[in-house]
Tab-separated table of N, CA and C in Angstrom:
chain	number	residue	atom	x	y	z
A	167	MET	N	10.375	1.917	14.945
A	167	MET	CA	9.517	2.618	14.019
A	167	MET	C	9.484	1.928	12.652
A	168	ILE	N	10.641	1.495	12.177
A	168	ILE	CA	10.688	0.785	10.894
A	168	ILE	C	9.859	-0.492	10.979
A	169	GLN	N	10.012	-1.237	12.066
A	169	GLN	CA	9.279	-2.492	12.200
A	169	GLN	C	7.774	-2.251	12.258
A	170	VAL	N	7.373	-1.181	12.911
A	170	VAL	CA	5.950	-0.839	12.969
A	170	VAL	C	5.423	-0.547	11.564
A	171	THR	N	6.209	0.185	10.784
A	171	THR	CA	5.824	0.488	9.401
A	171	THR	C	5.723	-0.787	8.575
A	172	ILE	N	6.720	-1.653	8.710
A	172	ILE	CA	6.707	-2.932	7.989
A	172	ILE	C	5.479	-3.745	8.374
A	173	ASN	N	5.213	-3.835	9.671
A	173	ASN	CA	4.054	-4.606	10.139
A	173	ASN	C	2.751	-4.042	9.580
A	174	SER	N	2.657	-2.722	9.554
A	174	SER	CA	1.449	-2.086	9.042
A	174	SER	C	1.251	-2.370	7.554
A	175	ILE	N	2.328	-2.255	6.779
A	175	ILE	CA	2.241	-2.535	5.337
A	175	ILE	C	1.870	-3.992	5.103
A	176	GLN	N	2.509	-4.886	5.846
A	176	GLN	CA	2.198	-6.311	5.680
A	176	GLN	C	0.754	-6.597	6.055
A	177	LYS	N	0.299	-6.012	7.140
A	177	LYS	CA	-1.065	-6.265	7.606
A	177	LYS	C	-2.106	-5.775	6.601
A	178	GLU	N	-1.895	-4.587	6.061
A	178	GLU	CA	-2.896	-3.992	5.178
A	178	GLU	C	-2.852	-4.505	3.744
A	179	TYR	N	-1.657	-4.841	3.240
A	179	TYR	CA	-1.541	-5.081	1.802
A	179	TYR	C	-0.961	-6.426	1.386
A	180	ILE	N	-0.274	-7.121	2.279
A	180	ILE	CA	0.474	-8.296	1.832
A	180	ILE	C	-0.063	-9.608	2.387
A	181	LEU	N	-0.307	-9.682	3.682
A	181	LEU	CA	-0.682	-10.951	4.296
A	181	LEU	C	-1.964	-11.505	3.688
A	182	LEU	N	-1.937	-12.787	3.403
A	182	LEU	CA	-3.053	-13.407	2.681
A	182	LEU	C	-4.373	-13.318	3.427
A	183	ASP	N	-4.349	-13.502	4.743
A	183	ASP	CA	-5.612	-13.458	5.480
A	183	ASP	C	-6.193	-12.043	5.515
A	184	GLN	N	-5.359	-11.027	5.303
A	184	GLN	CA	-5.829	-9.650	5.275
A	184	GLN	C	-6.193	-9.198	3.862
A	185	ASN	N	-5.799	-9.972	2.867
A	185	ASN	CA	-6.000	-9.560	1.481
A	185	ASN	C	-7.479	-9.345	1.164
A	186	GLN	N	-8.335	-10.186	1.713
A	186	GLN	CA	-9.767	-10.033	1.467
A	186	GLN	C	-10.259	-8.698	2.006
A	187	ARG	N	-9.755	-8.304	3.187
A	187	ARG	CA	-10.172	-7.032	3.775
A	187	ARG	C	-9.757	-5.871	2.872
A	188	PHE	N	-8.538	-5.944	2.341
A	188	PHE	CA	-8.070	-4.885	1.452
A	188	PHE	C	-8.903	-4.851	0.176
A	189	ARG	N	-9.192	-6.028	-0.381
A	189	ARG	CA	-10.040	-6.092	-1.578
A	189	ARG	C	-11.392	-5.433	-1.306
A	190	GLN	N	-11.950	-5.692	-0.137
A	190	GLN	CA	-13.238	-5.100	0.211
A	190	GLN	C	-13.141	-3.582	0.291
A	191	LYS	N	-12.025	-3.079	0.847
A	191	LYS	CA	-11.836	-1.628	0.930
A	191	LYS	C	-11.744	-1.009	-0.461
A	192	VAL	N	-11.010	-1.650	-1.354
A	192	VAL	CA	-10.867	-1.121	-2.717
A	192	VAL	C	-12.214	-1.153	-3.433
A	193	LEU	N	-12.936	-2.246	-3.312
A	193	LEU	CA	-14.248	-2.332	-3.959
A	193	LEU	C	-15.219	-1.307	-3.385
A	194	ALA	N	-15.160	-1.080	-2.066
A	194	ALA	CA	-16.014	-0.060	-1.453
A	194	ALA	C	-15.662	1.320	-1.993
A	195	PHE	N	-14.360	1.588	-2.144
A	195	PHE	CA	-13.926	2.865	-2.719
A	195	PHE	C	-14.469	3.031	-4.137
A	196	ILE	N	-14.357	1.990	-4.936
A	196	ILE	CA	-14.853	2.053	-6.318
A	196	ILE	C	-16.361	2.278	-6.329
A	197	ASP	N	-17.077	1.573	-5.459
A	197	ASP	CA	-18.531	1.738	-5.405
A	197	ASP	C	-18.927	3.152	-4.983
A	198	GLU	N	-18.206	3.715	-4.010
A	198	GLU	CA	-18.537	5.050	-3.510
A	198	GLU	C	-18.218	6.140	-4.523
A	199	THR	N	-17.166	5.964	-5.288
A	199	THR	CA	-16.739	7.015	-6.214
A	199	THR	C	-17.259	6.801	-7.627
A	200	ASN	N	-17.855	5.659	-7.871
A	200	ASN	CA	-18.311	5.322	-9.219
A	200	ASN	C	-19.759	4.837	-9.158
A	201	LEU	N	-20.631	5.728	-8.738
A	201	LEU	CA	-22.016	5.351	-8.469
A	201	LEU	C	-22.767	4.825	-9.683
A	202	PHE	N	-22.376	5.253	-10.866
A	202	PHE	CA	-23.115	4.865	-12.064
A	202	PHE	C	-22.422	3.777	-12.868
A	203	GLY	N	-21.362	3.184	-12.311
A	203	GLY	CA	-20.684	2.083	-12.981
A	203	GLY	C	-19.930	2.478	-14.234
A	204	ASN	N	-19.470	3.709	-14.287
A	204	ASN	CA	-18.701	4.164	-15.447
A	204	ASN	C	-17.299	3.576	-15.423
A	205	SER	N	-16.614	3.677	-16.553
A	205	SER	CA	-15.239	3.180	-16.600
A	205	SER	C	-14.250	4.223	-16.098
A	206	LEU	N	-14.729	5.445	-15.839
A	206	LEU	CA	-13.874	6.492	-15.290
A	206	LEU	C	-14.363	6.858	-13.899
A	207	ILE	N	-13.445	6.957	-12.969
A	207	ILE	CA	-13.765	7.300	-11.594
A	207	ILE	C	-13.138	8.652	-11.301
A	208	LYS	N	-13.944	9.608	-10.831
A	208	LYS	CA	-13.411	10.911	-10.443
A	208	LYS	C	-13.210	10.926	-8.936
A	209	TYR	N	-12.007	11.330	-8.530
A	209	TYR	CA	-11.693	11.398	-7.105
A	209	TYR	C	-10.732	12.550	-6.878
A	210	MET	N	-11.155	13.550	-6.118
A	210	MET	CA	-10.322	14.706	-5.768
A	210	MET	C	-9.652	15.309	-7.006
A	211	ASP	N	-10.425	15.656	-7.984
A	211	ASP	CA	-9.951	16.269	-9.234
A	211	ASP	C	-9.054	15.360	-10.063
A	212	ASN	N	-9.009	14.091	-9.750
A	212	ASN	CA	-8.261	13.118	-10.549
A	212	ASN	C	-9.253	12.193	-11.230
A	213	VAL	N	-8.927	11.780	-12.425
A	213	VAL	CA	-9.776	10.838	-13.147
A	213	VAL	C	-9.019	9.524	-13.271
A	214	LEU	N	-9.601	8.477	-12.711
A	214	LEU	CA	-8.994	7.152	-12.744
A	214	LEU	C	-9.763	6.290	-13.726
A	215	SER	N	-9.056	5.585	-14.550
A	215	SER	CA	-9.696	4.679	-15.493
A	215	SER	C	-9.860	3.322	-14.821
A	216	PHE	N	-11.035	2.742	-14.942
A	216	PHE	CA	-11.297	1.464	-14.286
A	216	PHE	C	-12.029	0.534	-15.241
A	217	ILE	N	-11.487	-0.643	-15.409
A	217	ILE	CA	-12.188	-1.700	-16.131
A	217	ILE	C	-12.121	-2.950	-15.262
A	218	GLU	N	-13.136	-3.744	-15.343
A	218	GLU	CA	-13.241	-4.915	-14.465
A	218	GLU	C	-12.033	-5.829	-14.587
A	219	GLN	N	-11.565	-6.079	-15.798
A	219	GLN	CA	-10.432	-6.989	-15.970
A	219	GLN	C	-9.133	-6.382	-15.445
A	220	GLY	N	-9.086	-5.051	-15.331
A	220	GLY	CA	-7.887	-4.403	-14.815
A	220	GLY	C	-7.802	-4.451	-13.300
A	221	TYR	N	-8.893	-4.828	-12.631
A	221	TYR	CA	-8.921	-4.845	-11.172
A	221	TYR	C	-7.886	-5.800	-10.591
A	222	ASP	N	-7.806	-7.012	-11.121
A	222	ASP	CA	-6.832	-7.979	-10.604
A	222	ASP	C	-5.405	-7.501	-10.830
A	223	ASN	N	-5.154	-6.861	-11.971
A	223	ASN	CA	-3.827	-6.300	-12.219
A	223	ASN	C	-3.514	-5.195	-11.218
A	224	PHE	N	-4.508	-4.374	-10.926
A	224	PHE	CA	-4.352	-3.304	-9.945
A	224	PHE	C	-3.989	-3.874	-8.577
A	225	MET	N	-4.692	-4.921	-8.163
A	225	MET	CA	-4.412	-5.552	-6.872
A	225	MET	C	-3.006	-6.148	-6.855
A	226	MET	N	-2.590	-6.753	-7.949
A	226	MET	CA	-1.246	-7.325	-8.037
A	226	MET	C	-0.189	-6.233	-7.956
A	227	ASP	N	-0.436	-5.113	-8.616
A	227	ASP	CA	0.511	-3.996	-8.562
A	227	ASP	C	0.693	-3.498	-7.132
A	228	ILE	N	-0.401	-3.368	-6.403
A	228	ILE	CA	-0.317	-2.915	-5.016
A	228	ILE	C	0.434	-3.935	-4.176
A	229	PHE	N	0.142	-5.214	-4.378
A	229	PHE	CA	0.836	-6.272	-3.642
A	229	PHE	C	2.336	-6.218	-3.916
A	230	GLU	N	2.717	-6.124	-5.184
A	230	GLU	CA	4.140	-6.096	-5.546
A	230	GLU	C	4.827	-4.843	-5.013
A	231	TYR	N	4.159	-3.708	-5.112
A	231	TYR	CA	4.734	-2.456	-4.613
A	231	TYR	C	4.934	-2.523	-3.101
A	232	SER	N	3.935	-3.015	-2.387
A	232	SER	CA	4.035	-3.135	-0.933
A	232	SER	C	5.148	-4.085	-0.535
A	233	THR	N	5.254	-5.189	-1.240
A	233	THR	CA	6.312	-6.156	-0.957
A	233	THR	C	7.683	-5.541	-1.193
A	234	SER	N	7.819	-4.761	-2.252
A	234	SER	CA	9.122	-4.141	-2.532
A	234	SER	C	9.486	-3.108	-1.468
A	235	ILE	N	8.507	-2.382	-0.943
A	235	ILE	CA	8.787	-1.425	0.133
A	235	ILE	C	9.289	-2.153	1.370
A	236	VAL	N	8.610	-3.227	1.745
A	236	VAL	CA	9.037	-4.005	2.911
A	236	VAL	C	10.442	-4.553	2.696
A	237	ASN	N	10.718	-5.087	1.526
A	237	ASN	CA	12.057	-5.620	1.238
A	237	ASN	C	13.122	-4.535	1.329
A	238	GLU	N	12.824	-3.345	0.824
A	238	GLU	CA	13.778	-2.233	0.908
A	238	GLU	C	14.072	-1.874	2.356
A	239	PHE	N	13.019	-1.764	3.164
A	239	PHE	CA	13.222	-1.464	4.586
A	239	PHE	C	14.112	-2.510	5.237
A	240	GLN	N	13.807	-3.763	4.990
A	240	GLN	CA	14.559	-4.840	5.628
A	240	GLN	C	16.001	-4.897	5.147
A	241	GLN	N	16.252	-4.552	3.896
A	241	GLN	CA	17.628	-4.552	3.392
A	241	GLN	C	18.416	-3.352	3.906
A	242	ARG	N	17.776	-2.204	3.965
A	242	ARG	CA	18.490	-1.000	4.400
A	242	ARG	C	18.714	-0.974	5.900
A	243	PHE	N	17.812	-1.535	6.651
A	243	PHE	CA	17.914	-1.535	8.104
A	243	PHE	C	17.768	-2.961	8.637
A	244	PRO	N	18.767	-3.812	8.392
A	244	PRO	CA	18.653	-5.209	8.810
A	244	PRO	C	18.696	-5.384	10.330
A	245	THR	N	19.263	-4.429	11.033
A	245	THR	CA	19.316	-4.528	12.498
A	245	THR	C	18.840	-3.219	13.106
A	246	TRP	N	18.344	-3.307	14.318
A	246	TRP	CA	17.876	-2.106	15.009
A	246	TRP	C	19.027	-1.154	15.298
A	247	GLN	N	20.221	-1.688	15.516
A	247	GLN	CA	21.363	-0.833	15.804
A	247	GLN	C	21.643	0.104	14.632
A	248	LEU	N	21.554	-0.417	13.428
A	248	LEU	CA	21.790	0.410	12.252
A	248	LEU	C	20.743	1.513	12.153
A	249	PHE	N	19.494	1.157	12.360
A	249	PHE	CA	18.433	2.160	12.289
A	249	PHE	C	18.607	3.207	13.378
A	250	THR	N	18.915	2.786	14.590
A	250	THR	CA	19.100	3.717	15.698
A	250	THR	C	20.258	4.664	15.431
A	251	SER	N	21.326	4.149	14.863
A	251	SER	CA	22.471	5.009	14.574
A	251	SER	C	22.138	6.058	13.520
A	252	MET	N	21.167	5.786	12.662
A	252	MET	CA	20.780	6.749	11.637
A	252	MET	C	20.069	7.956	12.246
A	253	LYS	N	19.572	7.831	13.456
A	253	LYS	CA	18.882	8.951	14.091
A	253	LYS	C	19.812	10.130	14.323
A	254	ILE	N	21.109	9.890	14.363
A	254	ILE	CA	22.035	11.007	14.552
A	254	ILE	C	22.028	11.930	13.341
A	255	LEU	N	21.502	11.461	12.235
A	255	LEU	CA	21.432	12.282	11.034
A	255	LEU	C	20.184	13.163	11.001
A	256	ASN	N	19.319	12.999	11.986
A	256	ASN	CA	18.096	13.788	12.047
A	256	ASN	C	18.448	15.215	12.461
A	257	LEU	N	18.194	16.181	11.590
A	257	LEU	CA	18.565	17.566	11.854
A	257	LEU	C	17.758	18.201	12.974
A	258	TYR	N	16.612	17.631	13.300
A	258	TYR	CA	15.762	18.210	14.328
A	258	TYR	C	16.167	17.793	15.727
A	259	GLU	N	17.023	16.814	15.873
A	259	GLU	CA	17.446	16.349	17.199
A	259	GLU	C	18.719	17.024	17.630
């Protein structure tokens, strides 16, 4: 399960060949929620501030955050045995 999560995060946010796809998704989101090209985007009762020059910083933040999540997973669960043994702590089992 951890490896599947890592693979998914890498595929969507980190791998270079997928980065263009993610950029397209973000731009599509901005276009859909910001029809008039305003600097503020309203989404589900939240107001997001958007400026063109901030877009690259936003993408870098997502890349760095995703990379840190993957690194945390890999450091905390370096082997499958360790992850499997943690299942004994699951209160529902």
